[in-house]
Amino acid sequence: MAMWFARSRNLVSILRQNLGLSATLIKRNHSSPRPVFTNYQLSSRVFLDPSTSFRHESTAVETQPDLVQQSDHEDDAQELDFPGGKVGYTSEMKFIPESSSRRIPCYRVLNEHGKIISDSDFIPVSEKLAVRMYEQMATLQVMDHIFYEAQRQGRISFYLTSVGEEAINIASAAALSPEDVVLPQYREPGVLLWRGFTLEEFANQCFGNKADYGKGRQMPIHYGSNQHNYFTVSSPIATQLPQAAGVGYALKMEKKNACAVTFIGDGGTSEGDFHAGLNFAAVMEAPVVFICRNNGWAISTHISEQFRSDGIVVKGQAYGIRSIRVDGNDALAVYSAVRSAREMAVTEQRPVLIEAMTYRVGHHSTSDDSTKYREADEIQYWKMSRNPVNRFKKWVEDNGWWSEEDESKLRSSTRKQLLQAIQAAEKWEKQPLTELFNDVYDVKTKNLEEQEVGLKALVEKQPQDYPTGFHI
Amino acid sequence: MASLLGRFCRKLVVPGSAHGSRMISTTACDSEAVKSLNLYSAINQALHIALETDPRSYVFGEDVGFGGVFRCTTGLAERFGKNRVFNTPLCEQGIVGFGIGLAAMGNRAVVEIQFADYIYPAFDQIVNEAAKFRYRSGNQFNCGGLTIRAPYGAVGHGGHYHSQSPEAFFCHVPGIKVVIPRSPREAKGLLLSSIRDPNPVVFFEPKWLYRQAVEEVPEHDYMIPLSQAEVIREGNDITLVGWGAQLTVMEQACLDAEKVLDFIFQLKDNWFKVSNMGLELIMQEGISCELIDLKTLLPWDKETVEASVKKTGRLLISHEAPVTGGFGAEISATILERCFLKLEAPVSRVCGLDTPFPLVFEPFYMPTKNKASSSSSLSSPLKKKRHYLIMGLHVWCRYWMQSSPLLITSHSICFFR
């Protein structure tokens, strides 16, 4: 069995030396609290201007407690030459512990009461941006609530909420540019919402009507929009991760000022595609931001049954990927982290991993009743006391940018709009039957033409056996 | 050893037969240059052309940088650069997933899986992602630029994990195409078509032929259409359908079956040789075989096979993959549906055994030409036709001395069909 020895110098700098990486290690500045960008730089922009790029000090790689401590037995002068580069050696047999003495700390800016923690690094958010972010978080909440109820009423077949993860959804979207290509898992409709997908468009997909861009082929919540650079959701977990590496590489080859951004849950990181995606992105030096929503649950599987590592953030270094753990319920922290990661990815052409800590307040989906495997008290606690929307709302209100009147106006108008959207979507014409056979290939093949003819004849002959409304 | 098909079509002049099947010419124009190439060189040429003609195309996979374990990617990295031709980590699901991402952004990704035996980790990406990418998005997105190449098939000493023919798994997946070339010339044209086809394609290359098959391959950029089968040998008595390296074996079986037909035509000049022994031989052999290369298994050209079976009345399908659930079953079922009343015998499948591909037992496992020849379709007496054939000849010989040959010959021929 091989004993692995390493010098006790910072592992990251060793890797950099040996692999010839040119990225400079940026130390965090411990001077007086100040935001990294001036308000002037950001005040007038809601979206990141793609033409500018920043190198800012806050993108420091948080130096981890060293994995291996310097010991008396190490011979600094001598090194061994192996295919991966030079390594120092030691005669002391020492195993790297299975976990660090301290868990990787979680980056946060706002405390639970919506106040900025002193000495925080963060990228300031203008009033316009903050208000928009809050509005969208609230809209997402209302949308989730109403669509969930619509499913319960039997009007749509399925739904999946993002309750508890509104900050991750909206703040990450706000930190990206519209050219960044998003490959979602399935709990990120807020990103699409931010980019301009309308409530009607969401409703159309859920009802699978004629206006659905997906042409009624997939279950509800499997949104996709090429116009908004949001790849269509697919149910298999983590398949989007290696695809994101390919997308990032394509953007790099086209020299676009854009990156791939992809989402995954804590459960998805156990999939082989997680390993494949991160490894490929690192080796190919592709500009990809991997955002892991660690919400504690994969349906009924708690994270203690999912992995034995300190969450997901520690896995980044295993692939040579810069990573950060962030409080996913803190919109400002998520915004800063994603914005910084995006900049790093694009300017340095490298992948970045963000682990956003959060809690899945809702059930996994409308097919799940999470009270069967977790305490109702626990759910209630996170819903009330650790609510990301309320927390951000407090900060926005404290700044005088939002009032209760704005709140009730927003909620009631959104609710009304949603109910109307649902009513309209429900009544909308269904897809024509021919769409069952289109798009399997670019052009319909002979066997499909034959099957279509056969099916049409059958439906015409026995219409009572088939649902109505599908134009033949 | 150079064994080749297609080039050696013999048109059998059997009276009364109609040549209704299509022939796709892959011959080069007189003015175009050709070069004698083996399969891996032809594929290499196709890849060079693909990368040359589309600057947004990429070739990658394990070990492709130095030329690949089968030399199919020689010279590509040097010529087009490591940004476009590169090694990947050892991870098939990553290779295909990465390829899907590239293709979804409008590029052509020609990915290599080192052996078809190792394609399974990528099966999820192929079936759940690539095949459904266009359909599930309502045609907003597609990964049509993806082509997955993999060497497949027996190689003499490959055993379980270097000999598999997994085409049947993929033929069951709507949304992808499955293409298998039989020779160097076919491979170059079919690969270029596959790369340029706006749908994801799985392209299996018969590794046995990488060096064994040598053919004149046109040097220019040409494509052979997908989903069009080719009748590479015309015949009247039985249709044989196959793909890839198996066609070589099947052609040998055809040659064996047809041998004595030559004998019959020699009779005209040597009528006195007709004896009881000669007639016995005719009773056993003399079968005119029509051989079809399917080329594209999904979507497959049913019309060509159907037309052929309606003419011959018999079908034999042969593939290396295990017989149960193999693609031969699909062909058999379809032809039964379409040609039932024209069939004179059950459809025959001469395939691999239902075992993992064995090492020392490979000669017993393989669907050899002898297995084909002794299969019920080829060996069972073609009663009706043979009967008339024998009768006709008998009559002809009897009356040869008594009447003018012209009269008797025409009298006999009417018994042939």
Short mmCIF file of N, CA and C in Angstrom, two decimals, chain A residues 153-300:
data_model
loop_
_atom_site.label_atom_id
_atom_site.label_comp_id
_atom_site.label_asym_id
_atom_site.label_seq_id
_atom_site.Cartn_x
_atom_site.Cartn_y
_atom_site.Cartn_z
N GLN A 153 -54.98 20.49 -7.20
CA GLN A 153 -56.34 20.53 -7.72
C GLN A 153 -56.50 19.66 -8.96
N GLY A 154 -55.42 19.07 -9.39
CA GLY A 154 -55.51 18.17 -10.55
C GLY A 154 -55.42 18.88 -11.88
N ARG A 155 -55.06 20.15 -11.86
CA ARG A 155 -55.03 20.89 -13.12
C ARG A 155 -53.74 20.67 -13.88
N ILE A 156 -52.63 20.46 -13.17
CA ILE A 156 -51.41 20.01 -13.83
C ILE A 156 -50.97 18.71 -13.17
N SER A 157 -50.19 17.96 -13.88
CA SER A 157 -49.91 16.59 -13.43
C SER A 157 -48.83 16.53 -12.37
N PHE A 158 -47.97 17.55 -12.31
CA PHE A 158 -46.78 17.44 -11.47
C PHE A 158 -46.25 18.84 -11.21
N TYR A 159 -45.61 19.04 -10.07
CA TYR A 159 -44.87 20.29 -9.85
C TYR A 159 -43.78 20.09 -8.82
N LEU A 160 -42.81 20.99 -8.83
CA LEU A 160 -41.64 20.87 -7.97
C LEU A 160 -41.29 22.29 -7.52
N THR A 161 -41.28 22.56 -6.23
CA THR A 161 -41.05 23.93 -5.77
C THR A 161 -39.57 24.18 -5.45
N SER A 162 -39.25 25.46 -5.33
CA SER A 162 -37.90 25.86 -4.92
C SER A 162 -37.95 26.60 -3.59
N VAL A 163 -38.95 26.27 -2.79
CA VAL A 163 -39.14 27.00 -1.53
C VAL A 163 -37.93 26.81 -0.62
N GLY A 164 -37.42 27.93 -0.15
CA GLY A 164 -36.22 27.89 0.68
C GLY A 164 -34.96 28.18 -0.11
N GLU A 165 -35.05 28.10 -1.43
CA GLU A 165 -33.85 28.29 -2.26
C GLU A 165 -33.99 29.48 -3.21
N GLU A 166 -34.84 30.40 -2.81
CA GLU A 166 -35.08 31.57 -3.66
C GLU A 166 -33.83 32.43 -3.81
N ALA A 167 -33.05 32.53 -2.76
CA ALA A 167 -31.85 33.37 -2.84
C ALA A 167 -30.85 32.80 -3.83
N ILE A 168 -30.69 31.47 -3.79
CA ILE A 168 -29.76 30.85 -4.74
C ILE A 168 -30.25 31.10 -6.16
N ASN A 169 -31.52 30.85 -6.37
CA ASN A 169 -32.10 31.00 -7.71
C ASN A 169 -31.88 32.41 -8.26
N ILE A 170 -32.33 33.40 -7.47
CA ILE A 170 -32.38 34.75 -8.03
C ILE A 170 -31.02 35.44 -7.96
N ALA A 171 -30.35 35.33 -6.82
CA ALA A 171 -29.08 36.04 -6.69
C ALA A 171 -28.03 35.50 -7.66
N SER A 172 -28.04 34.20 -7.91
CA SER A 172 -27.06 33.67 -8.87
C SER A 172 -27.38 34.18 -10.26
N ALA A 173 -28.66 34.17 -10.60
CA ALA A 173 -29.05 34.66 -11.93
C ALA A 173 -28.67 36.12 -12.11
N ALA A 174 -28.86 36.90 -11.04
CA ALA A 174 -28.55 38.33 -11.11
C ALA A 174 -27.07 38.57 -11.32
N ALA A 175 -26.27 37.65 -10.85
CA ALA A 175 -24.81 37.82 -10.94
C ALA A 175 -24.25 37.41 -12.29
N LEU A 176 -25.07 36.81 -13.13
CA LEU A 176 -24.57 36.33 -14.42
C LEU A 176 -24.91 37.32 -15.53
N SER A 177 -24.27 37.12 -16.67
CA SER A 177 -24.65 37.93 -17.83
C SER A 177 -25.61 37.10 -18.69
N PRO A 178 -26.43 37.75 -19.49
CA PRO A 178 -27.41 36.99 -20.27
C PRO A 178 -26.76 36.02 -21.27
N GLU A 179 -25.50 36.25 -21.62
CA GLU A 179 -24.81 35.35 -22.56
C GLU A 179 -24.28 34.08 -21.90
N ASP A 180 -24.25 34.08 -20.56
CA ASP A 180 -23.78 32.88 -19.88
C ASP A 180 -24.81 31.79 -20.11
N VAL A 181 -24.33 30.61 -20.47
CA VAL A 181 -25.25 29.52 -20.81
C VAL A 181 -25.54 28.71 -19.55
N VAL A 182 -26.81 28.58 -19.22
CA VAL A 182 -27.21 27.90 -18.00
C VAL A 182 -27.68 26.48 -18.29
N LEU A 183 -27.12 25.52 -17.57
CA LEU A 183 -27.56 24.12 -17.66
C LEU A 183 -28.11 23.74 -16.29
N PRO A 184 -29.43 23.80 -16.13
CA PRO A 184 -30.00 23.60 -14.80
C PRO A 184 -30.13 22.12 -14.45
N GLN A 185 -30.41 21.86 -13.14
CA GLN A 185 -30.86 20.52 -12.76
C GLN A 185 -32.37 20.54 -12.93
N TYR A 186 -33.11 20.97 -11.93
CA TYR A 186 -34.55 21.20 -12.11
C TYR A 186 -35.13 22.14 -11.07
N ARG A 187 -34.32 22.55 -10.09
CA ARG A 187 -34.85 23.39 -9.02
C ARG A 187 -34.34 24.82 -9.16
N GLU A 188 -34.23 25.27 -10.41
CA GLU A 188 -33.71 26.62 -10.65
C GLU A 188 -34.57 27.42 -11.63
N PRO A 189 -35.90 27.35 -11.50
CA PRO A 189 -36.71 28.13 -12.43
C PRO A 189 -36.52 29.62 -12.21
N GLY A 190 -36.03 30.00 -11.01
CA GLY A 190 -35.80 31.42 -10.74
C GLY A 190 -34.79 32.03 -11.69
N VAL A 191 -33.85 31.20 -12.17
CA VAL A 191 -32.84 31.72 -13.10
C VAL A 191 -33.55 32.10 -14.41
N LEU A 192 -34.46 31.26 -14.82
CA LEU A 192 -35.21 31.53 -16.04
C LEU A 192 -36.15 32.71 -15.85
N LEU A 193 -36.73 32.78 -14.68
CA LEU A 193 -37.61 33.90 -14.35
C LEU A 193 -36.86 35.22 -14.43
N TRP A 194 -35.67 35.22 -13.84
CA TRP A 194 -34.84 36.43 -13.87
C TRP A 194 -34.55 36.86 -15.29
N ARG A 195 -34.30 35.89 -16.14
CA ARG A 195 -33.90 36.22 -17.51
C ARG A 195 -35.04 36.67 -18.39
N GLY A 196 -36.27 36.61 -17.85
CA GLY A 196 -37.38 37.17 -18.62
C GLY A 196 -38.44 36.19 -19.07
N PHE A 197 -38.32 34.93 -18.67
CA PHE A 197 -39.38 33.97 -19.00
C PHE A 197 -40.64 34.43 -18.27
N THR A 198 -41.76 34.50 -18.97
CA THR A 198 -42.96 35.06 -18.34
C THR A 198 -43.73 33.99 -17.59
N LEU A 199 -44.62 34.44 -16.71
CA LEU A 199 -45.46 33.52 -15.96
C LEU A 199 -46.33 32.71 -16.92
N GLU A 200 -46.73 33.34 -18.02
CA GLU A 200 -47.52 32.62 -19.02
C GLU A 200 -46.71 31.49 -19.65
N GLU A 201 -45.46 31.80 -19.93
CA GLU A 201 -44.60 30.77 -20.54
C GLU A 201 -44.38 29.61 -19.58
N PHE A 202 -44.22 29.90 -18.29
CA PHE A 202 -44.09 28.82 -17.30
C PHE A 202 -45.38 27.98 -17.31
N ALA A 203 -46.50 28.67 -17.31
CA ALA A 203 -47.78 27.96 -17.26
C ALA A 203 -47.98 27.10 -18.50
N ASN A 204 -47.59 27.63 -19.64
CA ASN A 204 -47.77 26.86 -20.87
C ASN A 204 -46.99 25.55 -20.84
N GLN A 205 -45.78 25.59 -20.30
CA GLN A 205 -45.00 24.36 -20.23
C GLN A 205 -45.67 23.38 -19.27
N CYS A 206 -46.16 23.90 -18.15
CA CYS A 206 -46.77 23.01 -17.17
C CYS A 206 -48.04 22.35 -17.71
N PHE A 207 -48.73 23.06 -18.58
CA PHE A 207 -49.94 22.48 -19.16
C PHE A 207 -49.66 21.75 -20.47
N GLY A 208 -48.47 21.91 -20.99
CA GLY A 208 -48.12 21.22 -22.24
C GLY A 208 -49.02 21.60 -23.39
N ASN A 209 -49.42 22.85 -23.42
CA ASN A 209 -50.36 23.25 -24.48
C ASN A 209 -49.62 23.64 -25.75
N LYS A 210 -50.36 24.16 -26.70
CA LYS A 210 -49.77 24.42 -28.02
C LYS A 210 -48.69 25.49 -27.98
N ALA A 211 -48.77 26.35 -26.96
CA ALA A 211 -47.77 27.43 -26.86
C ALA A 211 -46.50 26.99 -26.14
N ASP A 212 -46.49 25.80 -25.58
CA ASP A 212 -45.30 25.31 -24.88
C ASP A 212 -44.15 25.16 -25.87
N TYR A 213 -43.02 25.77 -25.56
CA TYR A 213 -41.87 25.64 -26.46
C TYR A 213 -41.39 24.20 -26.54
N GLY A 214 -41.62 23.46 -25.48
CA GLY A 214 -41.21 22.05 -25.47
C GLY A 214 -42.18 21.14 -26.19
N LYS A 215 -43.28 21.73 -26.70
CA LYS A 215 -44.29 21.01 -27.48
C LYS A 215 -44.93 19.86 -26.71
N GLY A 216 -45.08 20.07 -25.41
CA GLY A 216 -45.87 19.11 -24.64
C GLY A 216 -45.24 17.76 -24.43
N ARG A 217 -43.94 17.66 -24.69
CA ARG A 217 -43.34 16.34 -24.65
C ARG A 217 -42.89 15.91 -23.27
N GLN A 218 -42.63 16.88 -22.38
CA GLN A 218 -42.09 16.51 -21.08
C GLN A 218 -43.03 16.91 -19.96
N MET A 219 -42.76 16.36 -18.79
CA MET A 219 -43.53 16.68 -17.59
C MET A 219 -43.39 18.16 -17.27
N PRO A 220 -44.31 18.69 -16.43
CA PRO A 220 -44.13 20.07 -15.96
C PRO A 220 -42.78 20.27 -15.29
N ILE A 221 -42.37 21.52 -15.25
CA ILE A 221 -41.13 22.08 -14.71
C ILE A 221 -39.91 21.74 -15.56
N HIS A 222 -40.08 21.06 -16.69
CA HIS A 222 -38.95 20.77 -17.57
C HIS A 222 -38.82 21.89 -18.60
N TYR A 223 -38.58 23.08 -18.05
CA TYR A 223 -38.51 24.27 -18.90
C TYR A 223 -37.23 24.30 -19.72
N GLY A 224 -37.28 25.05 -20.80
CA GLY A 224 -36.07 25.27 -21.60
C GLY A 224 -36.33 26.43 -22.53
N SER A 225 -35.30 27.23 -22.77
CA SER A 225 -35.49 28.37 -23.66
C SER A 225 -34.17 28.75 -24.29
N ASN A 226 -34.05 28.53 -25.60
CA ASN A 226 -32.79 28.88 -26.23
C ASN A 226 -32.61 30.40 -26.25
N GLN A 227 -33.74 31.08 -26.31
CA GLN A 227 -33.68 32.54 -26.30
C GLN A 227 -33.04 33.09 -25.04
N HIS A 228 -33.26 32.39 -23.95
CA HIS A 228 -32.73 32.85 -22.68
C HIS A 228 -31.48 32.09 -22.27
N ASN A 229 -30.90 31.33 -23.21
CA ASN A 229 -29.68 30.56 -22.92
C ASN A 229 -29.86 29.64 -21.72
N TYR A 230 -31.00 28.97 -21.67
CA TYR A 230 -31.33 28.08 -20.55
C TYR A 230 -31.66 26.72 -21.15
N PHE A 231 -30.72 25.78 -20.99
CA PHE A 231 -30.91 24.47 -21.59
C PHE A 231 -32.11 23.76 -20.99
N THR A 232 -32.80 22.99 -21.80
CA THR A 232 -34.00 22.30 -21.35
C THR A 232 -33.67 21.32 -20.22
N VAL A 233 -34.50 21.39 -19.18
CA VAL A 233 -34.33 20.52 -18.03
C VAL A 233 -34.56 19.07 -18.43
N SER A 234 -33.73 18.17 -17.92
CA SER A 234 -33.98 16.74 -18.10
C SER A 234 -33.94 16.08 -16.73
N SER A 235 -34.77 15.06 -16.56
CA SER A 235 -34.88 14.45 -15.24
C SER A 235 -33.64 13.73 -14.73
N PRO A 236 -32.85 13.04 -15.59
CA PRO A 236 -31.70 12.32 -15.04
C PRO A 236 -30.76 13.27 -14.32
N ILE A 237 -30.28 12.86 -13.18
CA ILE A 237 -29.50 13.74 -12.32
C ILE A 237 -28.05 13.84 -12.78
N ALA A 238 -27.55 15.05 -12.81
CA ALA A 238 -26.13 15.34 -13.03
C ALA A 238 -25.65 15.17 -14.47
N THR A 239 -26.54 14.73 -15.38
CA THR A 239 -26.10 14.56 -16.76
C THR A 239 -25.64 15.88 -17.37
N GLN A 240 -26.12 16.99 -16.82
CA GLN A 240 -25.78 18.29 -17.39
C GLN A 240 -24.35 18.71 -17.05
N LEU A 241 -23.71 18.05 -16.09
CA LEU A 241 -22.40 18.53 -15.65
C LEU A 241 -21.30 18.33 -16.70
N PRO A 242 -21.11 17.13 -17.24
CA PRO A 242 -20.10 17.05 -18.31
C PRO A 242 -20.51 17.84 -19.55
N GLN A 243 -21.82 17.97 -19.77
CA GLN A 243 -22.27 18.78 -20.90
C GLN A 243 -21.85 20.24 -20.69
N ALA A 244 -21.94 20.69 -19.43
CA ALA A 244 -21.54 22.07 -19.12
C ALA A 244 -20.06 22.27 -19.42
N ALA A 245 -19.27 21.25 -19.17
CA ALA A 245 -17.84 21.35 -19.49
C ALA A 245 -17.65 21.54 -20.99
N GLY A 246 -18.43 20.81 -21.77
CA GLY A 246 -18.36 20.95 -23.22
C GLY A 246 -18.84 22.31 -23.68
N VAL A 247 -19.91 22.80 -23.05
CA VAL A 247 -20.43 24.13 -23.39
C VAL A 247 -19.39 25.19 -23.06
N GLY A 248 -18.80 25.08 -21.89
CA GLY A 248 -17.77 26.03 -21.50
C GLY A 248 -16.60 26.02 -22.47
N TYR A 249 -16.22 24.82 -22.89
CA TYR A 249 -15.11 24.72 -23.83
C TYR A 249 -15.47 25.36 -25.16
N ALA A 250 -16.71 25.17 -25.59
CA ALA A 250 -17.16 25.79 -26.84
C ALA A 250 -17.07 27.31 -26.73
N LEU A 251 -17.51 27.85 -25.60
CA LEU A 251 -17.46 29.31 -25.41
C LEU A 251 -16.01 29.80 -25.41
N LYS A 252 -15.15 28.99 -24.80
CA LYS A 252 -13.72 29.35 -24.76
C LYS A 252 -13.16 29.38 -26.17
N MET A 253 -13.49 28.36 -26.96
CA MET A 253 -12.96 28.30 -28.32
C MET A 253 -13.49 29.45 -29.18
N GLU A 254 -14.72 29.85 -28.90
CA GLU A 254 -15.28 30.97 -29.65
C GLU A 254 -14.84 32.31 -29.08
N LYS A 255 -14.05 32.27 -28.02
CA LYS A 255 -13.54 33.47 -27.37
C LYS A 255 -14.67 34.40 -26.93
N LYS A 256 -15.72 33.78 -26.44
CA LYS A 256 -16.85 34.60 -25.98
C LYS A 256 -16.61 35.08 -24.57
N ASN A 257 -17.13 36.24 -24.27
CA ASN A 257 -17.09 36.73 -22.89
C ASN A 257 -18.29 36.13 -22.16
N ALA A 258 -18.20 34.85 -21.96
CA ALA A 258 -19.32 34.15 -21.33
C ALA A 258 -18.82 32.83 -20.78
N CYS A 259 -19.57 32.27 -19.85
CA CYS A 259 -19.19 30.99 -19.30
C CYS A 259 -20.42 30.10 -19.24
N ALA A 260 -20.19 28.84 -18.94
CA ALA A 260 -21.29 27.91 -18.69
C ALA A 260 -21.55 27.93 -17.18
N VAL A 261 -22.80 27.89 -16.81
CA VAL A 261 -23.15 27.84 -15.39
C VAL A 261 -24.09 26.66 -15.21
N THR A 262 -23.77 25.79 -14.30
CA THR A 262 -24.60 24.61 -14.15
C THR A 262 -24.89 24.34 -12.69
N PHE A 263 -26.07 23.82 -12.43
CA PHE A 263 -26.54 23.60 -11.07
C PHE A 263 -26.67 22.12 -10.79
N ILE A 264 -26.52 21.78 -9.49
CA ILE A 264 -26.66 20.39 -9.05
C ILE A 264 -27.04 20.42 -7.57
N GLY A 265 -27.71 19.40 -7.15
CA GLY A 265 -28.04 19.31 -5.73
C GLY A 265 -26.98 18.49 -4.99
N ASP A 266 -27.18 18.35 -3.66
CA ASP A 266 -26.20 17.58 -2.90
C ASP A 266 -26.23 16.12 -3.34
N GLY A 267 -27.43 15.61 -3.62
CA GLY A 267 -27.53 14.21 -4.06
C GLY A 267 -26.82 13.98 -5.38
N GLY A 268 -26.97 14.93 -6.28
CA GLY A 268 -26.37 14.76 -7.60
C GLY A 268 -24.86 14.65 -7.57
N THR A 269 -24.23 15.12 -6.51
CA THR A 269 -22.77 15.04 -6.48
C THR A 269 -22.28 13.62 -6.25
N SER A 270 -23.18 12.71 -5.95
CA SER A 270 -22.77 11.31 -5.84
C SER A 270 -22.72 10.62 -7.18
N GLU A 271 -23.34 11.23 -8.17
CA GLU A 271 -23.37 10.62 -9.50
C GLU A 271 -22.00 10.64 -10.16
N GLY A 272 -21.76 9.66 -11.01
CA GLY A 272 -20.52 9.60 -11.77
C GLY A 272 -20.32 10.82 -12.66
N ASP A 273 -21.43 11.36 -13.13
CA ASP A 273 -21.33 12.53 -14.00
C ASP A 273 -20.77 13.75 -13.27
N PHE A 274 -20.90 13.79 -11.94
CA PHE A 274 -20.31 14.90 -11.18
C PHE A 274 -18.79 14.83 -11.30
N HIS A 275 -18.29 13.66 -11.07
CA HIS A 275 -16.85 13.43 -11.19
C HIS A 275 -16.39 13.73 -12.62
N ALA A 276 -17.15 13.19 -13.59
CA ALA A 276 -16.77 13.40 -14.99
C ALA A 276 -16.79 14.88 -15.34
N GLY A 277 -17.84 15.57 -14.92
CA GLY A 277 -17.99 16.99 -15.27
C GLY A 277 -16.88 17.84 -14.69
N LEU A 278 -16.60 17.67 -13.42
CA LEU A 278 -15.57 18.50 -12.80
C LEU A 278 -14.18 18.17 -13.34
N ASN A 279 -13.93 16.90 -13.52
CA ASN A 279 -12.61 16.51 -14.01
C ASN A 279 -12.37 17.04 -15.43
N PHE A 280 -13.37 16.89 -16.27
CA PHE A 280 -13.22 17.38 -17.64
C PHE A 280 -13.06 18.90 -17.66
N ALA A 281 -13.86 19.59 -16.88
CA ALA A 281 -13.78 21.06 -16.88
C ALA A 281 -12.39 21.51 -16.44
N ALA A 282 -11.84 20.81 -15.46
CA ALA A 282 -10.53 21.19 -14.96
C ALA A 282 -9.45 20.90 -15.99
N VAL A 283 -9.46 19.69 -16.55
CA VAL A 283 -8.43 19.31 -17.50
C VAL A 283 -8.51 20.16 -18.77
N MET A 284 -9.72 20.41 -19.23
CA MET A 284 -9.88 21.18 -20.45
C MET A 284 -9.80 22.68 -20.19
N GLU A 285 -9.66 23.07 -18.94
CA GLU A 285 -9.59 24.50 -18.56
C GLU A 285 -10.77 25.25 -19.14
N ALA A 286 -11.93 24.72 -18.88
CA ALA A 286 -13.15 25.30 -19.44
C ALA A 286 -13.78 26.27 -18.45
N PRO A 287 -14.30 27.38 -18.95
CA PRO A 287 -14.95 28.35 -18.06
C PRO A 287 -16.34 27.88 -17.66
N VAL A 288 -16.40 27.21 -16.51
CA VAL A 288 -17.67 26.67 -16.03
C VAL A 288 -17.81 27.04 -14.56
N VAL A 289 -18.99 27.50 -14.17
CA VAL A 289 -19.26 27.69 -12.75
C VAL A 289 -20.21 26.59 -12.32
N PHE A 290 -19.75 25.74 -11.41
CA PHE A 290 -20.59 24.66 -10.89
C PHE A 290 -21.22 25.16 -9.59
N ILE A 291 -22.52 25.20 -9.53
CA ILE A 291 -23.19 25.66 -8.32
C ILE A 291 -23.94 24.49 -7.71
N CYS A 292 -23.51 24.08 -6.54
CA CYS A 292 -24.17 22.97 -5.87
C CYS A 292 -25.11 23.50 -4.80
N ARG A 293 -26.38 23.22 -4.93
CA ARG A 293 -27.37 23.60 -3.91
C ARG A 293 -27.41 22.49 -2.86
N ASN A 294 -26.64 22.68 -1.81
CA ASN A 294 -26.66 21.67 -0.76
C ASN A 294 -27.82 21.98 0.17
N ASN A 295 -28.97 21.37 -0.11
CA ASN A 295 -30.16 21.69 0.68
C ASN A 295 -30.49 20.61 1.70
N GLY A 296 -29.57 19.72 1.93
CA GLY A 296 -29.70 18.75 3.02
C GLY A 296 -30.44 17.47 2.69
N TRP A 297 -31.20 17.47 1.61
CA TRP A 297 -32.05 16.30 1.32
C TRP A 297 -32.07 15.97 -0.17
N ALA A 298 -31.96 14.67 -0.45
CA ALA A 298 -32.18 14.17 -1.81
C ALA A 298 -33.40 13.27 -1.70
N ILE A 299 -34.56 13.82 -1.99
CA ILE A 299 -35.85 13.24 -1.63
C ILE A 299 -35.80 12.90 -0.15
N SER A 300 -35.71 11.66 0.23
CA SER A 300 -35.73 11.34 1.65
C SER A 300 -34.36 11.02 2.21
#
